[in-house]
XYZ file of C-alpha atoms in Angstrom:
712
model
C -0.149 -0.071 -0.185
C 1.601 3.194 -0.884
C 1.368 5.981 1.735
C -0.477 9.247 1.076
C 1.722 11.962 -0.323
C 1.873 15.600 0.385
C 3.939 16.711 -2.179
C 3.677 16.966 -6.233
C 5.258 14.012 -7.754
C 8.998 14.633 -7.195
C 10.328 11.778 -8.499
C 12.529 12.579 -11.619
C 11.969 11.405 -15.571
C 15.036 9.783 -15.293
C 13.878 7.312 -12.616
C 10.830 6.788 -14.385
C 12.394 5.889 -17.511
C 15.222 3.851 -15.636
C 12.283 1.620 -14.112
C 10.228 1.664 -16.717
C 12.115 -1.343 -18.640
C 11.735 -3.271 -15.912
C 8.899 -3.215 -13.186
C 8.674 -5.780 -10.738
C 5.391 -6.008 -8.769
C 5.627 -7.329 -5.064
C 2.996 -9.227 -3.832
C 0.716 -8.308 -0.560
C 1.689 -9.856 2.422
C 0.675 -13.398 2.824
C -1.720 -13.257 5.719
C -1.038 -15.677 8.448
C -3.967 -16.420 10.473
C -2.035 -17.231 13.642
C 0.445 -14.031 13.214
C -0.684 -11.122 14.608
C 2.204 -8.988 12.466
C 2.384 -10.841 9.051
C 4.987 -8.678 7.530
C 7.036 -9.392 10.914
C 8.213 -12.884 8.831
C 10.582 -12.524 5.978
C 8.450 -14.933 4.493
C 5.422 -13.061 3.986
C 5.928 -12.120 0.430
C 6.428 -14.741 -1.934
C 10.232 -15.421 -2.638
C 9.728 -15.549 -6.520
C 8.818 -11.650 -6.295
C 11.911 -11.037 -4.205
C 14.071 -12.860 -6.583
C 12.480 -11.092 -9.361
C 14.278 -7.823 -7.499
C 17.413 -10.156 -7.159
C 17.461 -10.877 -10.562
C 16.861 -7.040 -11.533
C 19.655 -6.048 -9.163
C 22.337 -8.557 -10.956
C 21.386 -7.325 -14.571
C 22.236 -3.387 -13.614
C 25.286 -4.371 -12.118
C 26.440 -6.428 -14.887
C 25.203 -4.169 -17.264
C 27.477 -1.634 -15.403
C 30.419 -3.394 -14.878
C 30.125 -4.674 -19.064
C 30.611 -1.152 -19.896
C 33.172 -0.674 -17.700
C 35.303 -3.922 -19.439
C 34.987 -5.725 -16.002
C 33.086 -8.871 -15.148
C 31.340 -9.410 -11.696
C 33.760 -12.470 -9.610
C 32.824 -15.884 -9.257
C 29.749 -17.626 -7.065
C 31.712 -18.054 -3.343
C 32.001 -21.110 -1.895
C 29.381 -22.346 0.519
C 31.491 -22.113 3.273
C 32.304 -18.269 2.202
C 28.795 -17.595 1.604
C 27.565 -18.904 5.130
C 29.946 -17.095 7.057
C 29.609 -13.803 5.355
C 25.830 -14.119 5.385
C 25.539 -15.023 9.118
C 28.235 -12.050 9.779
C 25.832 -9.452 7.834
C 22.260 -10.817 8.970
C 22.841 -11.689 12.440
C 25.877 -10.125 13.114
C 28.207 -12.916 14.639
C 29.385 -16.439 12.881
C 27.603 -19.605 12.781
C 27.824 -21.757 15.587
C 29.606 -25.419 14.935
C 26.320 -27.328 14.582
C 25.384 -24.286 12.068
C 27.811 -24.879 10.359
C 27.568 -28.434 9.642
C 24.200 -28.553 9.217
C 24.541 -26.130 6.376
C 27.521 -27.466 4.687
C 25.904 -31.167 4.659
C 22.967 -29.885 2.905
C 22.243 -30.779 -0.110
C 19.225 -28.899 -1.119
C 18.968 -26.662 -3.813
C 17.493 -23.801 -2.251
C 19.497 -23.923 0.990
C 21.021 -20.197 0.429
C 17.514 -18.945 0.056
C 16.247 -20.878 2.947
C 18.958 -19.765 5.300
C 18.457 -16.030 4.402
C 15.053 -16.318 5.606
C 15.506 -18.434 8.480
C 18.604 -15.672 9.941
C 16.383 -12.174 8.724
C 13.275 -14.106 11.064
C 16.246 -14.953 14.037
C 16.445 -12.642 17.450
C 19.987 -12.215 15.729
C 18.650 -10.235 13.020
C 17.254 -7.839 15.447
C 19.800 -7.461 17.028
C 22.787 -6.698 14.416
C 20.172 -3.959 13.267
C 19.867 -2.212 16.578
C 23.759 -2.131 16.886
C 23.650 -0.420 13.434
C 20.985 2.039 14.594
C 22.217 2.645 18.019
C 25.396 3.857 16.228
C 23.674 6.330 13.475
C 21.149 7.683 16.542
C 23.606 7.394 18.976
C 21.682 5.629 21.400
C 22.899 5.435 24.788
C 21.842 3.338 28.100
C 22.329 6.935 30.305
C 21.929 9.783 28.669
C 22.626 13.327 30.076
C 20.824 14.851 33.254
C 20.574 11.201 35.035
C 18.176 10.267 31.830
C 17.675 6.488 31.390
C 17.411 5.474 27.495
C 15.843 1.992 28.720
C 12.556 3.281 26.887
C 14.117 4.812 23.623
C 16.183 1.341 23.249
C 13.205 -0.757 24.064
C 11.710 1.160 20.834
C 14.420 0.480 18.837
C 14.367 -2.857 19.548
C 10.635 -3.388 19.149
C 10.214 -1.507 15.913
C 13.170 -4.045 14.488
C 11.812 -7.144 15.671
C 8.225 -6.693 14.468
C 9.929 -5.467 11.013
C 7.905 -1.771 11.592
C 7.782 0.099 7.786
C 10.664 1.967 7.765
C 9.079 5.140 7.152
C 6.830 4.705 10.200
C 9.964 4.246 12.077
C 11.171 7.482 11.402
C 7.986 8.766 11.640
C 6.995 7.897 15.297
C 10.427 9.127 16.312
C 9.608 12.618 14.963
C 6.096 13.286 16.046
C 6.688 11.539 19.310
C 5.525 13.318 22.422
C 4.484 11.984 26.253
C 6.682 10.652 29.429
C 10.045 8.871 28.414
C 9.211 5.916 30.956
C 5.222 5.448 30.091
C 4.484 2.464 28.852
C 4.671 3.049 24.501
C 5.929 6.293 24.618
C 9.901 5.482 24.000
C 10.275 6.919 20.620
C 10.557 10.202 22.847
C 14.076 9.319 23.149
C 15.061 10.525 20.009
C 14.285 14.409 21.202
C 15.388 13.362 25.001
C 19.015 12.051 23.364
C 19.283 15.650 21.942
C 17.465 17.319 24.900
C 17.343 21.129 24.974
C 19.339 21.522 21.629
C 16.382 21.595 18.563
C 18.718 22.978 16.544
C 21.130 19.836 16.845
C 18.159 17.615 16.572
C 16.953 18.742 13.284
C 20.710 18.788 11.947
C 21.168 15.166 12.835
C 17.499 14.648 11.405
C 18.469 15.818 8.132
C 21.682 14.515 8.352
C 20.648 10.653 9.397
C 17.402 10.553 7.085
C 17.741 12.530 3.900
C 21.757 12.085 3.938
C 22.489 16.024 4.021
C 24.308 17.974 6.107
C 22.931 21.497 7.424
C 24.837 22.101 10.413
C 27.348 24.484 8.913
C 24.234 26.874 8.016
C 23.451 27.202 11.922
C 26.005 29.867 11.780
C 26.377 31.135 8.131
C 25.114 30.136 5.022
C 26.544 26.801 4.123
C 29.706 27.395 2.228
C 30.073 24.230 0.157
C 26.258 23.593 -0.633
C 23.325 25.740 -1.438
C 21.424 25.934 1.882
C 21.743 29.121 3.693
C 21.326 30.112 7.743
C 17.385 31.336 7.067
C 16.702 27.970 5.401
C 18.408 26.310 7.968
C 16.017 28.024 10.983
C 13.156 27.625 9.263
C 13.547 23.463 9.163
C 14.076 24.311 12.976
C 10.729 25.885 13.183
C 8.767 22.714 12.448
C 9.690 21.552 16.611
C 8.933 25.105 17.848
C 7.935 25.517 21.479
C 9.139 21.898 22.402
C 9.287 21.251 25.903
C 11.378 18.396 27.509
C 9.197 17.997 30.279
C 6.422 15.543 30.758
C 2.864 17.005 31.602
C 1.460 14.600 34.405
C 5.033 13.453 35.375
C 5.797 17.198 35.461
C 2.986 17.736 38.000
C 4.135 15.020 39.918
C 7.909 15.504 40.047
C 7.107 19.390 41.639
C 4.356 18.463 44.163
C 7.181 15.891 45.819
C 9.686 19.253 45.396
C 7.406 20.937 47.423
C 6.500 18.447 49.827
C 10.371 17.656 50.402
C 12.065 21.038 49.849
C 12.016 21.894 53.271
C 12.594 18.420 54.948
C 15.656 16.828 56.120
C 15.878 13.873 54.493
C 18.419 11.139 55.109
C 21.795 11.217 53.275
C 21.262 8.129 51.722
C 17.415 8.655 50.346
C 18.573 12.166 48.831
C 20.069 10.563 45.274
C 17.229 8.003 45.357
C 14.428 10.888 45.651
C 16.242 13.000 43.171
C 16.410 9.745 40.837
C 12.623 9.744 41.328
C 12.009 13.064 40.464
C 13.606 12.360 37.237
C 11.772 9.361 36.464
C 8.215 10.961 36.576
C 9.492 14.584 34.997
C 11.484 13.461 31.879
C 9.360 13.287 28.603
C 8.568 15.767 25.501
C 5.115 18.074 25.266
C 4.276 20.423 22.603
C 3.235 19.357 18.965
C 4.812 22.048 17.008
C 4.588 26.101 16.386
C 5.869 26.219 13.448
C 7.754 29.277 14.346
C 11.467 29.966 15.274
C 13.430 33.135 15.842
C 16.581 34.196 13.622
C 19.936 34.650 16.063
C 21.247 37.495 17.469
C 24.402 38.397 14.781
C 22.854 36.543 11.747
C 24.740 36.864 9.197
C 22.162 35.984 6.405
C 20.736 38.709 3.951
C 17.518 37.607 4.144
C 16.781 38.811 7.640
C 17.415 40.466 10.461
C 18.428 39.762 14.511
C 15.121 38.213 16.115
C 13.450 37.953 13.042
C 10.462 35.547 13.704
C 10.295 32.712 11.195
C 7.518 30.301 9.903
C 8.809 26.940 9.139
C 9.517 25.996 5.320
C 10.375 22.732 3.705
C 14.016 22.615 2.557
C 14.120 21.897 -1.058
C 11.246 23.790 -2.493
C 10.992 26.666 0.001
C 7.690 25.785 0.661
C 5.450 26.968 3.961
C 3.381 23.699 4.815
C 2.277 24.896 7.995
C -0.363 27.130 8.857
C 1.713 29.164 11.778
C 0.483 32.456 12.871
C 3.671 35.138 13.775
C 2.703 36.674 17.057
C 2.645 41.046 17.002
C 6.133 42.236 17.953
C 6.562 45.972 18.483
C 10.379 45.629 18.317
C 12.547 43.942 15.338
C 14.544 43.127 18.463
C 14.713 40.102 19.830
C 13.529 40.236 23.269
C 15.764 39.354 26.267
C 15.887 35.617 27.080
C 18.252 33.207 29.194
C 21.818 32.723 27.725
C 21.034 29.207 26.316
C 17.018 29.903 24.732
C 16.111 28.178 22.141
C 15.682 29.773 19.216
C 12.798 27.836 18.128
C 10.699 28.990 21.453
C 8.499 31.983 20.758
C 6.396 33.611 23.794
C 2.735 33.503 23.083
C 2.959 30.890 19.969
C 0.470 28.552 19.408
C 0.638 25.095 18.769
C -0.460 23.597 15.066
C 1.138 20.002 15.059
C 4.176 21.598 12.906
C 5.749 18.286 14.004
C 3.695 16.353 12.364
C 3.313 18.175 9.552
C 7.297 17.994 9.402
C 7.347 14.003 10.050
C 5.310 13.307 7.283
C 7.335 15.627 4.684
C 10.452 14.117 5.790
C 9.079 10.354 5.148
C 6.771 11.046 2.060
C 7.378 8.302 -0.351
C 7.818 11.110 -3.212
C 10.254 12.942 -0.941
C 13.429 13.336 -2.909
C 15.869 11.722 -0.733
C 14.070 10.061 2.043
C 13.964 6.633 0.112
C 17.172 7.256 -1.895
C 19.046 7.440 1.470
C 17.801 4.425 2.957
C 17.953 2.080 0.073
C 21.964 3.161 -0.341
C 22.780 3.014 3.579
C 21.378 -0.827 3.431
C 23.312 -1.229 0.049
C 26.607 -0.239 2.193
C 25.604 -2.447 5.009
C 25.636 -5.429 2.830
C 28.517 -4.956 0.240
C 30.752 -2.231 2.538
C 30.615 0.610 -0.158
C 27.291 2.158 -1.274
C 26.263 3.563 -4.449
C 26.758 7.150 -3.440
C 29.691 7.524 -0.567
C 29.399 9.330 1.600
C 26.197 8.212 2.409
C 25.359 11.798 4.195
C 26.498 14.392 1.774
C 24.324 14.178 -0.939
C 23.792 17.329 -3.058
C 21.714 18.304 -6.285
C 25.165 17.360 -8.428
C 25.474 13.414 -6.366
C 25.456 10.955 -9.243
C 25.554 7.847 -7.590
C 28.366 5.112 -9.294
C 25.629 2.959 -10.968
C 22.900 5.751 -11.132
C 20.402 3.299 -12.826
C 20.437 0.614 -9.951
C 20.442 3.425 -7.412
C 17.090 4.790 -9.314
C 15.887 1.326 -9.251
C 16.624 0.496 -5.377
C 15.062 3.619 -4.699
C 12.033 2.693 -6.303
C 11.839 -0.583 -5.056
C 12.601 0.654 -1.539
C 9.348 3.096 -2.197
C 7.364 -0.457 -3.676
C 8.328 -2.647 -0.611
C 6.397 -0.257 1.312
C 9.487 0.617 3.220
C 9.869 -2.951 4.199
C 14.050 -3.037 5.054
C 13.741 -6.905 5.926
C 12.138 -7.756 2.191
C 14.989 -5.029 1.207
C 17.648 -6.759 2.146
C 16.144 -10.059 1.752
C 16.541 -8.838 -2.189
C 20.283 -8.144 -1.757
C 21.307 -11.113 -0.161
C 19.608 -12.964 -2.526
C 21.573 -11.540 -5.559
C 24.335 -13.305 -7.503
C 26.073 -9.853 -6.775
C 25.985 -10.481 -2.998
C 26.747 -14.286 -3.144
C 29.653 -13.237 -5.471
C 33.347 -13.563 -4.567
C 34.301 -10.622 -2.327
C 36.615 -7.646 -3.745
C 40.005 -7.904 -2.287
C 41.316 -4.561 -3.799
C 41.602 -1.187 -1.935
C 38.969 1.337 -3.621
C 40.193 4.742 -3.556
C 37.414 5.982 -5.454
C 33.729 4.804 -4.493
C 32.505 6.742 -7.612
C 34.053 3.547 -9.531
C 33.444 0.860 -8.000
C 31.310 -1.311 -9.912
C 30.540 -3.749 -7.217
C 32.110 -7.461 -8.776
C 31.264 -8.763 -5.064
C 31.009 -7.430 -1.571
C 34.215 -5.584 -0.261
C 36.059 -7.714 1.839
C 36.183 -5.444 5.276
C 37.004 -5.623 8.978
C 34.407 -7.042 11.390
C 33.011 -4.326 13.443
C 33.582 -4.513 16.863
C 30.369 -5.598 17.886
C 30.509 -8.510 15.318
C 33.787 -9.516 16.798
C 32.496 -9.522 20.440
C 29.318 -11.313 19.326
C 31.579 -14.427 17.039
C 34.109 -15.054 20.060
C 30.422 -15.366 22.381
C 29.116 -18.015 19.587
C 32.730 -20.029 20.492
C 32.019 -19.444 24.311
C 28.420 -19.724 25.072
C 25.543 -21.529 24.086
C 22.328 -19.991 22.766
C 23.188 -16.588 22.799
C 20.469 -14.907 20.417
C 17.950 -14.011 23.217
C 16.725 -10.694 24.369
C 17.320 -10.066 27.915
C 15.193 -7.410 29.926
C 17.935 -4.915 31.179
C 18.556 -3.944 34.431
C 16.583 -1.163 36.130
C 19.612 1.401 35.599
C 20.844 1.623 39.624
C 17.959 0.275 42.202
C 15.483 -3.155 42.385
C 12.202 -2.519 44.263
C 10.756 -5.739 45.485
C 7.267 -6.110 43.096
C 8.539 -3.723 40.687
C 10.303 -5.536 37.349
C 11.579 -2.443 34.910
C 11.509 1.125 35.010
C 7.771 1.415 33.210
C 6.551 -0.417 36.853
C 8.115 2.049 38.813
C 6.799 5.295 36.722
C 3.384 3.777 36.992
C 3.411 3.157 40.818
C 4.814 6.157 41.269
C 2.397 8.021 39.102
C 0.048 6.315 41.627
C 1.622 7.608 45.095
C 1.346 10.480 46.783
C 4.164 11.923 48.189
C 4.261 10.145 51.490
C 4.014 6.983 49.090
C 6.791 8.217 47.324
C 9.391 8.937 50.549
C 8.509 5.036 51.425
C 9.297 3.888 48.018
C 12.532 5.626 48.332
C 13.264 3.866 51.350
C 12.691 0.480 50.076
C 14.927 1.367 46.999
C 17.538 2.429 49.732
C 16.933 -1.252 51.610
C 16.865 -3.429 48.511
C 20.521 -1.787 47.034
C 22.111 -2.604 50.036
C 20.814 -6.144 49.739
C 21.941 -6.000 46.667
C 25.382 -5.028 47.075
C 25.871 -7.754 50.214
C 24.880 -10.430 47.922
C 27.050 -8.872 44.732
C 29.462 -11.548 46.513
C 29.195 -14.638 44.536
C 30.515 -16.635 46.907
C 27.373 -16.095 49.465
C 25.147 -17.102 46.829
C 23.187 -19.842 46.971
C 23.449 -20.669 43.096
C 26.930 -20.381 43.573
C 27.130 -22.793 46.173
C 24.920 -25.223 44.615
C 26.896 -25.324 41.610
C 30.470 -25.216 43.344
C 29.033 -28.245 45.344
C 27.968 -30.053 42.382
C 31.112 -29.203 40.594
C 32.894 -30.682 43.386
C 31.267 -34.082 43.185
C 32.076 -34.441 39.614
C 35.476 -33.544 40.138
C 35.938 -36.539 42.648
C 34.079 -38.957 40.089
C 36.955 -37.656 37.419
C 39.581 -38.514 39.738
C 38.625 -41.777 39.909
C 37.876 -41.612 36.134
C 41.811 -40.299 35.525
C 43.150 -43.045 37.909
C 41.091 -45.879 35.618
C 42.326 -44.524 32.670
C 38.518 -44.228 31.493
C 38.763 -41.917 28.615
C 35.077 -41.979 27.944
C 34.391 -41.071 31.437
C 36.668 -38.752 31.739
C 35.445 -36.738 28.567
C 31.759 -37.222 30.162
C 32.434 -35.728 33.161
C 34.424 -32.775 31.936
C 31.381 -31.882 29.891
C 29.173 -32.239 32.376
C 31.339 -29.856 34.576
C 31.785 -27.253 31.715
C 27.888 -26.819 31.380
C 27.366 -25.951 34.892
C 29.617 -23.313 35.019
C 28.125 -22.089 31.558
C 24.936 -22.533 33.102
C 25.753 -19.663 35.706
C 27.611 -17.826 33.638
C 24.553 -17.086 31.712
C 22.210 -16.970 34.905
C 24.352 -15.142 37.246
C 27.132 -13.158 35.206
C 24.699 -12.020 32.084
C 25.573 -8.514 32.336
C 29.459 -9.863 31.005
C 28.139 -12.172 28.735
C 25.794 -10.781 26.703
C 25.629 -9.904 22.889
C 26.888 -6.370 22.324
C 23.076 -5.587 22.008
C 22.253 -6.721 25.168
C 25.170 -4.832 26.855
C 25.235 -0.976 28.491
C 24.983 1.013 25.262
C 27.663 2.245 24.584
C 30.206 -0.270 26.207
C 32.460 0.929 29.211
C 35.616 2.781 27.644
C 37.851 -0.151 28.774
C 35.478 -2.757 27.708
C 36.520 -5.268 24.649
C 34.032 -3.323 22.838
C 35.697 -0.335 22.745
C 38.773 -1.723 22.699
C 37.863 -2.566 18.649
C 36.106 0.578 17.623
C 32.988 0.462 19.048
C 31.030 4.022 18.740
C 31.064 6.258 21.743
C 27.636 7.596 20.962
C 28.517 11.186 20.760
C 28.638 11.800 17.361
C 26.656 10.330 14.371
C 28.262 6.765 12.663
C 30.914 7.162 14.931
C 32.374 3.406 15.091
C 35.711 2.882 13.510
C 37.727 -0.330 12.272
C 41.391 0.979 12.651
C 43.771 -1.329 13.823
C 45.398 -0.619 17.428
C 48.381 -1.922 19.534
C 45.716 -2.573 22.387
C 43.164 -4.915 19.925
C 46.558 -7.264 19.436
C 46.407 -7.227 23.017
C 43.073 -7.960 23.767
C 43.110 -11.094 21.149
C 46.440 -12.420 22.456
C 45.905 -12.118 26.501
C 42.435 -11.127 26.792
C 39.104 -12.616 26.121
C 40.377 -15.460 23.695
C 42.684 -16.286 26.077
C 41.042 -16.540 28.885
C 37.573 -17.423 28.140
C 38.208 -19.669 25.100
C 41.366 -21.169 24.771
C 42.213 -21.887 27.950
C 38.378 -22.174 29.830
C 37.424 -26.073 29.736
C 33.566 -24.630 30.195
C 33.549 -23.102 26.908
C 32.017 -24.423 24.043
C 35.177 -24.634 21.602
C 36.795 -26.363 24.171
C 34.234 -28.709 24.756
C 34.817 -29.761 21.410
C 38.030 -30.222 22.017
C 37.336 -32.808 25.099
C 34.907 -34.551 22.907
C 36.856 -35.175 20.190
C 38.216 -38.827 19.495
C 41.016 -38.137 16.891
C 43.394 -35.344 15.666
C 40.941 -34.558 12.662
C 38.181 -34.926 14.979
C 40.073 -31.771 16.840
C 41.334 -29.895 14.057
C 38.288 -29.992 12.174
C 36.287 -28.682 15.352
C 38.499 -25.685 15.546
C 38.329 -24.690 12.028
C 34.535 -25.642 11.522
C 33.741 -23.368 14.630
C 36.055 -20.402 14.062
C 36.801 -19.918 10.342
C 33.539 -22.266 9.023
C 34.763 -24.384 6.778
C 37.345 -27.412 7.038
C 41.229 -27.246 7.482
C 42.874 -27.254 3.903
C 45.113 -30.813 3.588
C 48.489 -28.518 4.498
C 46.652 -27.077 7.408
C 45.642 -30.682 9.039
C 48.921 -32.146 7.866
C 50.817 -29.631 10.547
C 48.356 -29.824 13.281
C 47.303 -33.526 12.744
C 50.751 -34.434 13.265
C 51.189 -32.601 16.237
C 47.446 -33.904 17.885
C 49.011 -37.416 16.933
C 51.771 -37.580 18.741
C 49.646 -36.840 21.996
C 47.262 -38.918 21.686
C 49.524 -41.594 21.138
C 51.089 -40.834 24.896
C 47.480 -40.556 26.026
C 48.665 -36.859 27.263
C 45.420 -35.093 28.014
C 47.404 -32.202 29.370
C 49.575 -31.778 26.213
C 46.694 -32.602 23.809
C 44.805 -29.681 25.385
C 47.576 -27.272 25.508
C 48.155 -27.834 21.531
C 44.257 -27.281 21.212
C 44.439 -23.953 23.012
C 47.269 -22.920 20.751
C 45.107 -23.788 17.551
C 42.217 -21.729 18.845
C 44.660 -18.975 19.404
C 46.501 -18.824 16.542
C 43.220 -18.355 14.442
C 41.801 -15.839 16.359
C 44.434 -13.615 15.746
C 44.573 -14.503 12.199
C 43.132 -12.140 9.087
C 41.039 -15.180 8.046
C 39.246 -14.678 11.328
C 38.659 -11.134 11.800
C 37.683 -9.966 8.327
C 34.393 -10.703 6.380
C 35.528 -12.006 2.597
């Protein structure tokens, strides 16, 4: 279904001509009576319809390659495709069992089946969350004591439900209400730039329209057509926005008034402050459609303090009916030093943010569909058809403009279904070709012989190491309540509900409960006092006694069995009690602390848009040599990979287990010969210590290889 347009048709004649030679009709979602949201599944559109899009992608790529005297690379082998598609869709390498299952599958459609399966897994949501968290600068703890939990939940819920991209964006731009009121997580989009509507507008246009406006905040843009006046005409769409929730703010004021003159115990003061913040944060104001030009305005088309009306940037058209209040002087009134330019005393709310959101996400907005089509193409191939992805100007031409036009039209015809769009890309022969291994110095002259070889992101490396360590890592965990827990309250939303129903005295009682709960939590933080830890240790002690007996009897089968049982106990405890440490990147604090493995490998600090990196560093080498790999995989018998070594009955089994787990392929003949010789000597002597040592060396060697770190 096409969304209603508030534009006159804006797509160029060039797009119409390029699409007319090949039209793809996308069938409506297949209705499943047992699925309340049919488009959630990758299989909601018949595969043949999606494969028609894939085929057209291949045709357009091949035509461009041929015109430039090039060819598409040969089709990748099954093991290369398997590893690549797991990393690109789920953000991790496949497990040993997943690798064996796919490589042993003889069916003709196994690649297409795997793509559908992965797109419907929570791994897909996890991978996409990492991507969007980087773009949207999502933080678990935002400035001013504000929790980002609801914003994180909103983004994950939207991705998991496969919400249409335009609806996802529109929800954020239109959002209003209390931060921790259920269903209001989209307000985090504005709260991330709290009290900075100008910065928020710049970020919005850069992320969703691929255009840099920030230079025009202080003066006319030196490298593009945008003027300072146009900048503030865009800011005017969010005019009058307020970062305090209505009813929650009333409750907050009630608490402040009640306890302003009362002496609170020292330990309750920070808790009461946090409870007050829980209530007050949110977004209010539908938008006045007005803003004020700044002092020292440098343009020729306005004056300092002039009140201006919101206008969309491309045509300079006023699409709101804002009323400019009468002013006696052209000079701006005296106001607080950091007052927002979008605050106009006496201005009326006219729902300008909703108008802004619909203009932004309209299918005929000349850049909206193009930008997301290009961003997702880059996600799959490592290079965009337009580079950089967020500097698009009127004269910008893609490296394959006909393909870019087709992908833009396809995104609209797919009703902004990002999952189906990626499904078409992953099923293309272009994506499944052997990787392009040469450095790309000029993206405008790269025509996609195959996906670019690239280093894994920090999140992909971390999640892949977890795959070698723990079973079933593709889970969504309920995050902790920031700092406090409370009996009968399972998350911050419950706490908000309880606070809204309580009077001032009851809120003081809640603060006292939280203080007591925190003290108890600190006392229990030592695992030695944890009943589950004691039980695990008791069971492991019993297993160790049996293990000693089995070693005396040299019962190899029993030794393996007991070691695996002991390792499972350790893993179960880690996943239940130490989940804060051993979770996928998407489930950890966002971003991870500065000293964490993820940050060492380039995870974004979430201060600026798209701020992650894959730059090499000495600290990364040390982390791989002496850090997680050494401690939790190569020398820890509870890790999944070490368990495979324990189960192995021959040198070939050992070597195969490591290569299939880490590189997702069988060893080459030379690799097998070198490592099998080492293992054979140890097996002949039945030297379990030596076997484990060689196994550890092999893990360490592969973990530090380029083949493990890079996606090819």
